[in-house]
Short mmCIF file of N, CA and C in Angstrom, two decimals:
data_model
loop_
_atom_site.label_atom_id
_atom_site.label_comp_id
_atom_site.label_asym_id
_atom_site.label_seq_id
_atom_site.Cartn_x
_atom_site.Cartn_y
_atom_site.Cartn_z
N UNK A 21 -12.87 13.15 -42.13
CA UNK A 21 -13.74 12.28 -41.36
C UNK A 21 -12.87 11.33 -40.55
N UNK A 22 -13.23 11.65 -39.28
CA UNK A 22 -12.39 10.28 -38.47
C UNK A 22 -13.07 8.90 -38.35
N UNK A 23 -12.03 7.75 -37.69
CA UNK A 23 -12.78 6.88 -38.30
C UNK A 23 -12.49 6.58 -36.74
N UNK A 24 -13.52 6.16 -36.22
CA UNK A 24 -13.54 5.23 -34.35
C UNK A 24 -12.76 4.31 -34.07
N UNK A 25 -12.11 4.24 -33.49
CA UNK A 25 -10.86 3.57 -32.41
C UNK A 25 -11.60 2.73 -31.52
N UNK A 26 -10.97 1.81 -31.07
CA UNK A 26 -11.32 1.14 -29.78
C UNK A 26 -10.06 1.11 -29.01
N UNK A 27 -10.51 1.51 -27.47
CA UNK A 27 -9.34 0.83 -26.54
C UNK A 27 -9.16 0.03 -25.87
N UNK A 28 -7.91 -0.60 -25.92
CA UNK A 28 -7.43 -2.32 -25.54
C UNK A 28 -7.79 -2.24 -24.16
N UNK A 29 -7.58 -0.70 -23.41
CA UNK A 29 -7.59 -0.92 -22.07
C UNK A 29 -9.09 -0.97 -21.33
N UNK A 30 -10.28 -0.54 -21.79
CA UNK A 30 -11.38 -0.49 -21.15
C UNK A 30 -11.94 -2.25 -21.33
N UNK A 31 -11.26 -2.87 -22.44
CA UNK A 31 -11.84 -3.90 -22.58
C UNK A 31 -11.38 -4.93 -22.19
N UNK A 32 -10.20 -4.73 -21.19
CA UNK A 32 -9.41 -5.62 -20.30
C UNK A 32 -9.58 -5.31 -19.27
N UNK A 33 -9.92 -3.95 -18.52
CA UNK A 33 -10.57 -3.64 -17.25
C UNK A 33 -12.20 -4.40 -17.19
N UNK A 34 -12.78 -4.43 -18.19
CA UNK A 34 -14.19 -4.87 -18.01
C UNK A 34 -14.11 -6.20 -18.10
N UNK A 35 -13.21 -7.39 -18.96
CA UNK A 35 -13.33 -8.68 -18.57
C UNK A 35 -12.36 -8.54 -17.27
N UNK A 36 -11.99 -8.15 -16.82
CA UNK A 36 -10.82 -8.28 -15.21
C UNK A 36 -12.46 -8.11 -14.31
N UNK A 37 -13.03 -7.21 -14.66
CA UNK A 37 -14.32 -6.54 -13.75
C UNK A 37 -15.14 -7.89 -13.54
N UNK A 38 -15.05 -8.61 -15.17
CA UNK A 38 -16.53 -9.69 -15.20
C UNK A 38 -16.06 -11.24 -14.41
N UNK A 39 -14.58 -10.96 -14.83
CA UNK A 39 -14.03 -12.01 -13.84
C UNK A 39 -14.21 -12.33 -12.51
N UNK A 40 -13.69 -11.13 -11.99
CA UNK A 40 -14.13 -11.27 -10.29
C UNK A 40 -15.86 -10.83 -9.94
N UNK A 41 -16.46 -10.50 -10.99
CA UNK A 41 -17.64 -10.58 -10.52
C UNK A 41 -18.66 -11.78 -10.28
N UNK A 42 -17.68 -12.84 -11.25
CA UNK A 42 -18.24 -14.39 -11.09
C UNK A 42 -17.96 -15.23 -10.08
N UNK A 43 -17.09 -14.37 -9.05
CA UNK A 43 -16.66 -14.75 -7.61
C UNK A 43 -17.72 -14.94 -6.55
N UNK A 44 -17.80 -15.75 -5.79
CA UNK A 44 -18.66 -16.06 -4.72
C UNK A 44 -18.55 -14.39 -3.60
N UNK A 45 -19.59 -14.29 -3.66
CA UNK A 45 -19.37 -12.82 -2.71
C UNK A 45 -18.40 -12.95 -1.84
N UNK A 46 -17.99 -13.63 -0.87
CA UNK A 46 -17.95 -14.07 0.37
C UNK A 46 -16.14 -13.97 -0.37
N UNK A 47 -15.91 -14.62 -1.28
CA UNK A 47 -14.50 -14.72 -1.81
C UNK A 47 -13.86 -12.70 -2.08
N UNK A 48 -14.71 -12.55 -2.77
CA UNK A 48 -14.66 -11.36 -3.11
C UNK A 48 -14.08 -10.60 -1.82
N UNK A 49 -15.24 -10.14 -1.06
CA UNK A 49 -14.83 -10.01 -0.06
C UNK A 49 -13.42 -9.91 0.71
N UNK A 50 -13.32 -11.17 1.00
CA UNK A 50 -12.11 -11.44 1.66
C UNK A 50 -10.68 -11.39 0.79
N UNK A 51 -11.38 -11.03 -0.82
CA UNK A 51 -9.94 -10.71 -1.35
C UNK A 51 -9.82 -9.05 -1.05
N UNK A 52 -10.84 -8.33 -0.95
CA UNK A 52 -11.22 -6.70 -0.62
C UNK A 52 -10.47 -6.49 0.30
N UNK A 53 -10.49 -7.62 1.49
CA UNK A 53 -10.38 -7.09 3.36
C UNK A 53 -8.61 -6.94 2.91
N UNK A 54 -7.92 -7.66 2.24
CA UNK A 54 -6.84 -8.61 2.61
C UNK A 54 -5.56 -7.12 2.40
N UNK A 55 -6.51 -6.19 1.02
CA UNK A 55 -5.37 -5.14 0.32
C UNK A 55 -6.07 -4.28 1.56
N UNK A 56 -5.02 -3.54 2.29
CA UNK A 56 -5.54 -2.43 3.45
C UNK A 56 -5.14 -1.48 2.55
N UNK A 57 -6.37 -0.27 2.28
CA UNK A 57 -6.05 1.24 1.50
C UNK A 57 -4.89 2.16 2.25
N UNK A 58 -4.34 2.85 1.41
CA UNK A 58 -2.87 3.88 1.07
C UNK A 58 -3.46 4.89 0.72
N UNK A 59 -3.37 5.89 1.79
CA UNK A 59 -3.07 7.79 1.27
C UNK A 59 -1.74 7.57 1.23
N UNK A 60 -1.08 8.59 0.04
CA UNK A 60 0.34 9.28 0.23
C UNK A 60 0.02 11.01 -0.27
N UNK A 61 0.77 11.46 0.87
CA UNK A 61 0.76 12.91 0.76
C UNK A 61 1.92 13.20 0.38
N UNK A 62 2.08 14.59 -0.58
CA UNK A 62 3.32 14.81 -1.07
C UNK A 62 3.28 16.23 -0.62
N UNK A 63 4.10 16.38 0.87
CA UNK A 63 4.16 17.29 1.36
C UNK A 63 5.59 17.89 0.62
N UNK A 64 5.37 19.37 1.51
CA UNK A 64 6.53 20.19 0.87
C UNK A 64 8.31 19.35 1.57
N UNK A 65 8.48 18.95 2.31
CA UNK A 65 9.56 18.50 2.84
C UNK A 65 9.54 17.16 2.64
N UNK A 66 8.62 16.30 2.63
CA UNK A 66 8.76 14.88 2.90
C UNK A 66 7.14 14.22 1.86
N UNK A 67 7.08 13.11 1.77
CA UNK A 67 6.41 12.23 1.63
C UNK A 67 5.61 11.29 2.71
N UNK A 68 4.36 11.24 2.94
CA UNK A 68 3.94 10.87 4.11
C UNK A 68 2.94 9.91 3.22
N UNK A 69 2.82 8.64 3.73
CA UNK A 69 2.51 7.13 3.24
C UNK A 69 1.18 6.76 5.03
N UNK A 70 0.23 6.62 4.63
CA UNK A 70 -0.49 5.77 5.38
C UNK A 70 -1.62 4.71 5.11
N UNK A 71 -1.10 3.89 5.51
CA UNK A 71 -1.49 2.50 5.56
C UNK A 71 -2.87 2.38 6.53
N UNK A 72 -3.73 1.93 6.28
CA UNK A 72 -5.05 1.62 7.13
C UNK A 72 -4.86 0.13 7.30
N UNK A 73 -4.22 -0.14 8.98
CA UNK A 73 -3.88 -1.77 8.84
C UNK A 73 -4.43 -1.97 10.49
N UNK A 74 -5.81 -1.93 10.83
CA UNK A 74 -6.25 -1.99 12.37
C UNK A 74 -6.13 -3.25 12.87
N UNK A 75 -5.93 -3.77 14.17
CA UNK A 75 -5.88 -5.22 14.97
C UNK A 75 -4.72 -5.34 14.22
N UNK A 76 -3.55 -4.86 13.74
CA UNK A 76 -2.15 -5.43 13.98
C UNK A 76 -1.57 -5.12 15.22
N UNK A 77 -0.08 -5.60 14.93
CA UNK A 77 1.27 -5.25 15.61
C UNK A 77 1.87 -4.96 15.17
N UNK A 78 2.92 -4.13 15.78
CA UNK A 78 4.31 -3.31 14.66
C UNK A 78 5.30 -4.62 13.69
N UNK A 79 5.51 -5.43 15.13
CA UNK A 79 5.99 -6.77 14.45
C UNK A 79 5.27 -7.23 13.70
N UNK A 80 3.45 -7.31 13.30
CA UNK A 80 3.56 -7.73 12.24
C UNK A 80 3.98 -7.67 10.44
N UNK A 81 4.87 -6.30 10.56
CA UNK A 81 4.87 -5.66 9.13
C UNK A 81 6.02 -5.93 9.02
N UNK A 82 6.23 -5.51 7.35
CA UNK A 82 7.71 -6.06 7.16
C UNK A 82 7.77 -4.84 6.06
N UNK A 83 9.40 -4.04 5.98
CA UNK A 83 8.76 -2.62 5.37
C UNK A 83 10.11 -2.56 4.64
N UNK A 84 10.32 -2.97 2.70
CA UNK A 84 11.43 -3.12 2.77
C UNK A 84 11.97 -1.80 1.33
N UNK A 85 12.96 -1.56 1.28
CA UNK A 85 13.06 -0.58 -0.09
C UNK A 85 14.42 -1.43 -0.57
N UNK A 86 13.79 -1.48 -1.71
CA UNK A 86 14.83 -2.20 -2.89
C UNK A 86 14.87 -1.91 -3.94
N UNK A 87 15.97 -1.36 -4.39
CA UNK A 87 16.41 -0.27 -5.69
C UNK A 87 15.18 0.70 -6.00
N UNK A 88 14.88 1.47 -4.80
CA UNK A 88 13.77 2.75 -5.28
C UNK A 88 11.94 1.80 -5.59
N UNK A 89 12.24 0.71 -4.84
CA UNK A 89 10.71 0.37 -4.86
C UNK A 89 10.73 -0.30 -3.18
N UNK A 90 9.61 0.66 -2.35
CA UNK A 90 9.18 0.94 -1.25
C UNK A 90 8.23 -0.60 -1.49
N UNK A 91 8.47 -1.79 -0.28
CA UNK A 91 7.51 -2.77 -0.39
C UNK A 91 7.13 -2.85 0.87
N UNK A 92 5.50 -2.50 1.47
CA UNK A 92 5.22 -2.84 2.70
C UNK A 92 4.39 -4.19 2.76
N UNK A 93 4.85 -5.16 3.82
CA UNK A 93 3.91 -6.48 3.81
C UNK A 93 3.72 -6.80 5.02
N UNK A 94 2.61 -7.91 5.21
CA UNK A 94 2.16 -8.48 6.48
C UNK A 94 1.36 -10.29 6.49
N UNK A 95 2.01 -10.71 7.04
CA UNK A 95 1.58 -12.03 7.60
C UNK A 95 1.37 -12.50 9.04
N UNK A 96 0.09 -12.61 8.95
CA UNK A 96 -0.59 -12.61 10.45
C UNK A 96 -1.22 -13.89 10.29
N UNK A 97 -0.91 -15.13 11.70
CA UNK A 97 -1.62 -16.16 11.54
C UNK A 97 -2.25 -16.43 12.92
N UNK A 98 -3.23 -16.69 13.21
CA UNK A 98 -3.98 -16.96 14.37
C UNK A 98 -4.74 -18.44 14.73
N UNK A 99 -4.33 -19.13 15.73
CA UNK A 99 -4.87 -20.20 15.55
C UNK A 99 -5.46 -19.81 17.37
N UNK A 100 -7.04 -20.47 17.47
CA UNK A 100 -8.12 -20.23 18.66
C UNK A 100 -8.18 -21.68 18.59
N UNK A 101 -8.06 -22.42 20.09
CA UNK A 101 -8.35 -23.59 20.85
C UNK A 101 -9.16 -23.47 21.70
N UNK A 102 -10.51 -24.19 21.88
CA UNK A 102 -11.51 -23.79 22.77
C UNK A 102 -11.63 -25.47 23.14
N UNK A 103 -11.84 -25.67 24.35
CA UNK A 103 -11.97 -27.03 24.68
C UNK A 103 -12.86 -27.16 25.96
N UNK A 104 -14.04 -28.00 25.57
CA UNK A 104 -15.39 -27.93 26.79
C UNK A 104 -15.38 -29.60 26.93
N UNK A 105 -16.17 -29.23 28.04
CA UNK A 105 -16.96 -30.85 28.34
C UNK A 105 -17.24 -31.45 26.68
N UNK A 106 -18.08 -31.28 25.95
CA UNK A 106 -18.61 -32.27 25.18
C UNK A 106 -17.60 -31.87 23.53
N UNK A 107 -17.01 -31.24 23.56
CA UNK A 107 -16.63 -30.81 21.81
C UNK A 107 -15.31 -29.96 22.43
N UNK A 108 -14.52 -30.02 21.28
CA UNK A 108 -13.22 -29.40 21.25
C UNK A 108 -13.11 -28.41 19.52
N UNK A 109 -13.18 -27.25 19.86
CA UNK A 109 -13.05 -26.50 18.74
C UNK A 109 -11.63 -25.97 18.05
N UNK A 110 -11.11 -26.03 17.33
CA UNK A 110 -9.89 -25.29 16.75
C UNK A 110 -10.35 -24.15 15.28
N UNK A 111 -9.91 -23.31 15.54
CA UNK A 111 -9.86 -21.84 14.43
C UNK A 111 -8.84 -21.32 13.81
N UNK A 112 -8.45 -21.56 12.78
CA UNK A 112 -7.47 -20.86 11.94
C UNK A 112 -7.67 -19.35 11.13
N UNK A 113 -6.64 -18.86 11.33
CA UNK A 113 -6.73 -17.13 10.62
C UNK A 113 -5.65 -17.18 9.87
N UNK A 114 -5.82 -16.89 9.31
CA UNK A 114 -4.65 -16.17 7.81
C UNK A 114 -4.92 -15.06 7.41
N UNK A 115 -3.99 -14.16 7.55
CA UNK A 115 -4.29 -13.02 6.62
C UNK A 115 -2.70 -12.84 6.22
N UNK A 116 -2.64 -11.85 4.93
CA UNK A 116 -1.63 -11.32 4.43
C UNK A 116 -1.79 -10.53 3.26
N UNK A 117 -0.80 -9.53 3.17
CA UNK A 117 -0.98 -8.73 2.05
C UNK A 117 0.44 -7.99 1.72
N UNK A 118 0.76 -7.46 0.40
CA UNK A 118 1.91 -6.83 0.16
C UNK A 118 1.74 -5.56 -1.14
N UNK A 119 1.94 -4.79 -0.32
CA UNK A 119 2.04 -3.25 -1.45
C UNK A 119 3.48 -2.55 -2.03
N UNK A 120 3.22 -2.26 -3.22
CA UNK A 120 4.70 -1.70 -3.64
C UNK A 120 4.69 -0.37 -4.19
N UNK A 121 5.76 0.69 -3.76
CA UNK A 121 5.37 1.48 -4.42
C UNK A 121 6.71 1.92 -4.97
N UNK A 122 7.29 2.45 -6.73
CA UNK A 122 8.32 3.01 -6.96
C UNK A 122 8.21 4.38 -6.57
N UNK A 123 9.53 4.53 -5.37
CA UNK A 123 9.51 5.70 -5.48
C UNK A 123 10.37 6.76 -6.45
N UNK A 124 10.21 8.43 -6.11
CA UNK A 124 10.96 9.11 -6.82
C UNK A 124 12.41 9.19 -6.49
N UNK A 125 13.58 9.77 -7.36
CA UNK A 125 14.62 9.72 -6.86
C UNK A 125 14.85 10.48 -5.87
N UNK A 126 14.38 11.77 -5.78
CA UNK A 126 14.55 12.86 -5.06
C UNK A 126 14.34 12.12 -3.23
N UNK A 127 14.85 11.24 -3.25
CA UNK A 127 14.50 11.46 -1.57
C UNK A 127 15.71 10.66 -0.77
N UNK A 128 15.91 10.37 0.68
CA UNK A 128 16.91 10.29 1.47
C UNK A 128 16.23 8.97 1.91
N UNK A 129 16.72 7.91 1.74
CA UNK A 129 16.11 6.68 1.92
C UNK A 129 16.81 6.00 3.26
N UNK A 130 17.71 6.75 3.56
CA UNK A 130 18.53 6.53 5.30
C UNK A 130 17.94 7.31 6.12
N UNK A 131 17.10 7.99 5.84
CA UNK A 131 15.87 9.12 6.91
C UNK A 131 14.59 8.52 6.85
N UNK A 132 14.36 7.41 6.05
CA UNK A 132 12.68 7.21 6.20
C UNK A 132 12.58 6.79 7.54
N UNK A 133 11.24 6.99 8.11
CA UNK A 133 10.88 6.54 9.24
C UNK A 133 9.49 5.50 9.05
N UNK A 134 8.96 4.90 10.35
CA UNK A 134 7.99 4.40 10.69
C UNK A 134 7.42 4.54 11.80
N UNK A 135 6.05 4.35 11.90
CA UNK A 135 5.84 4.93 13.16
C UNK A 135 4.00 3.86 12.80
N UNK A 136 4.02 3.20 13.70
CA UNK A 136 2.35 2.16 13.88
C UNK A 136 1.24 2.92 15.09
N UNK A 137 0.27 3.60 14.49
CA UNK A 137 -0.43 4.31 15.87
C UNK A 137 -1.73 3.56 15.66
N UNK A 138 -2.62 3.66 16.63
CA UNK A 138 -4.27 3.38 16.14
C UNK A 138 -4.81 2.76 14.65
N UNK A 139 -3.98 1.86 14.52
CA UNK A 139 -4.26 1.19 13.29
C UNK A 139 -3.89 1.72 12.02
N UNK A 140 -3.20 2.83 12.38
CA UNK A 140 -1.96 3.35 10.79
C UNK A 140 -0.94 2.87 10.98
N UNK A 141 -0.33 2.54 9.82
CA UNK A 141 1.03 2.39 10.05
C UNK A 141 1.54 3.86 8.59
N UNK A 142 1.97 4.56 9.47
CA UNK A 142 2.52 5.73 8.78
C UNK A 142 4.55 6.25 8.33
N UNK A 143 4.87 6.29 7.01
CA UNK A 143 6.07 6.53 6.45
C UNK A 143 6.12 7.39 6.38
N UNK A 144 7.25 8.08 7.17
CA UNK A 144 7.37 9.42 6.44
C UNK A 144 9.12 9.35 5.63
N UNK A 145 8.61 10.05 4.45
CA UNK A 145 9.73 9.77 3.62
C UNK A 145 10.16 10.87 2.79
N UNK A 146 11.69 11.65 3.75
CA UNK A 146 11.66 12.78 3.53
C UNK A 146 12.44 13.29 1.62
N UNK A 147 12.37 14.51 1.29
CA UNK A 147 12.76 14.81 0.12
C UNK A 147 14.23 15.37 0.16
N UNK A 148 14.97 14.64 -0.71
CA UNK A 148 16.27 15.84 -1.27
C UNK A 148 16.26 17.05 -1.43
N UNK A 149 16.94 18.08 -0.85
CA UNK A 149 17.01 19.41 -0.85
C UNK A 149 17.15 19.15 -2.47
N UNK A 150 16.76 20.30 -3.17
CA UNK A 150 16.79 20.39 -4.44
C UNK A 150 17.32 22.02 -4.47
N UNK A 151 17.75 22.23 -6.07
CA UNK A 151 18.43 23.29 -5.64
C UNK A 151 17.55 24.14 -6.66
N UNK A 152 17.09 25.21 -6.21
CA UNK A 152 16.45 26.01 -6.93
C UNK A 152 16.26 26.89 -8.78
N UNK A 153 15.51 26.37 -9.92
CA UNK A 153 15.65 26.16 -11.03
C UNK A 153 14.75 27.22 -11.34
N UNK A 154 14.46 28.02 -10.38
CA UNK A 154 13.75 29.27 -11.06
C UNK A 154 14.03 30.09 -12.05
N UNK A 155 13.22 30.67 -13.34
CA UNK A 155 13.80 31.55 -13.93
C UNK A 155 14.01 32.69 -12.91
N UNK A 156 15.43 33.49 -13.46
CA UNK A 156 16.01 34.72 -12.68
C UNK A 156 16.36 35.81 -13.74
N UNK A 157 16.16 36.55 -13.43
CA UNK A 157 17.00 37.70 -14.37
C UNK A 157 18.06 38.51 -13.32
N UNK A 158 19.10 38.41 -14.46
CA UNK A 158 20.24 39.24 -13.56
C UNK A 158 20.80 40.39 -14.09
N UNK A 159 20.79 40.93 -13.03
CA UNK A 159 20.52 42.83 -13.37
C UNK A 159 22.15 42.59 -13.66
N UNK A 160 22.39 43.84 -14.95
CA UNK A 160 23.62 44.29 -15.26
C UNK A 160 24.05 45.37 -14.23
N UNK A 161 25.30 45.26 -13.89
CA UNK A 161 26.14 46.43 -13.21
C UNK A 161 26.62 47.68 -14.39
#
């Protein structure tokens, strides 16, 4: 007869869950907007990383690898001055965000590239030739 277990981890995901659910929507939110979502494809030659980061600039990213951990970040600040006959308005923007990812050893970290199109910012991050570990059988002469 077994006897039931509990796990530490569903019950730290669900107070993390109840936590931010006691957040003002509006907070929530704007903590949602701030992380921009990551595909990575693990193609046969390379590693391809895209970032969903729209209304930037290339200058605004900062894209760094340090000991095998890939860190992409961004700080964008916007300040709007509107000034009429009767009232003078000022607007502040902040945004920022930073993603990390360890990568594998297998790759050439003096070949990664970057490239910012239509609101991706896309890595491609190619692989170490590896040398082939197939089983073989070798015919006797």
């Amino acid at each position: 007869m077994s006897t039931p277990t509990r796990s530490v981890f569903p019950d730290f995901f669900s107070d993390l869950d109840q936590f931010f659910g006691m957040m003002p929507v509006p907070m929530r939110r704007q903590m949602e907007m701030n992380v921009p979502s990551v595909n990575i494809r693990d193609r046969k030659k390379d590693y391809l990383i895209e970032v969903a980061a729209p209304g930037m600039k290339k200058e605004d990213f900062n894209i760094d690898l340090d000991r095998g951990m890939l860190t992409i970040s961004s700080q964008k600040e916007d300040e709007k001055t509107e000034d009429k006959e009767n009232y003078h308005k000022r607007e502040y923007n902040y945004s920022s965000f930073s993603r990390s990812f360890t990568l594998p050893e297998n790759l050439k970290p003096e070949e990664i590239k970057a490239h910012y199109e239509n609101g991706i910012l896309s890595l491609t991050v190619p692989k170490k030739e590896t040398a082939d570990n197939s089983k073989q059988r070798i015919k006797i002469d």
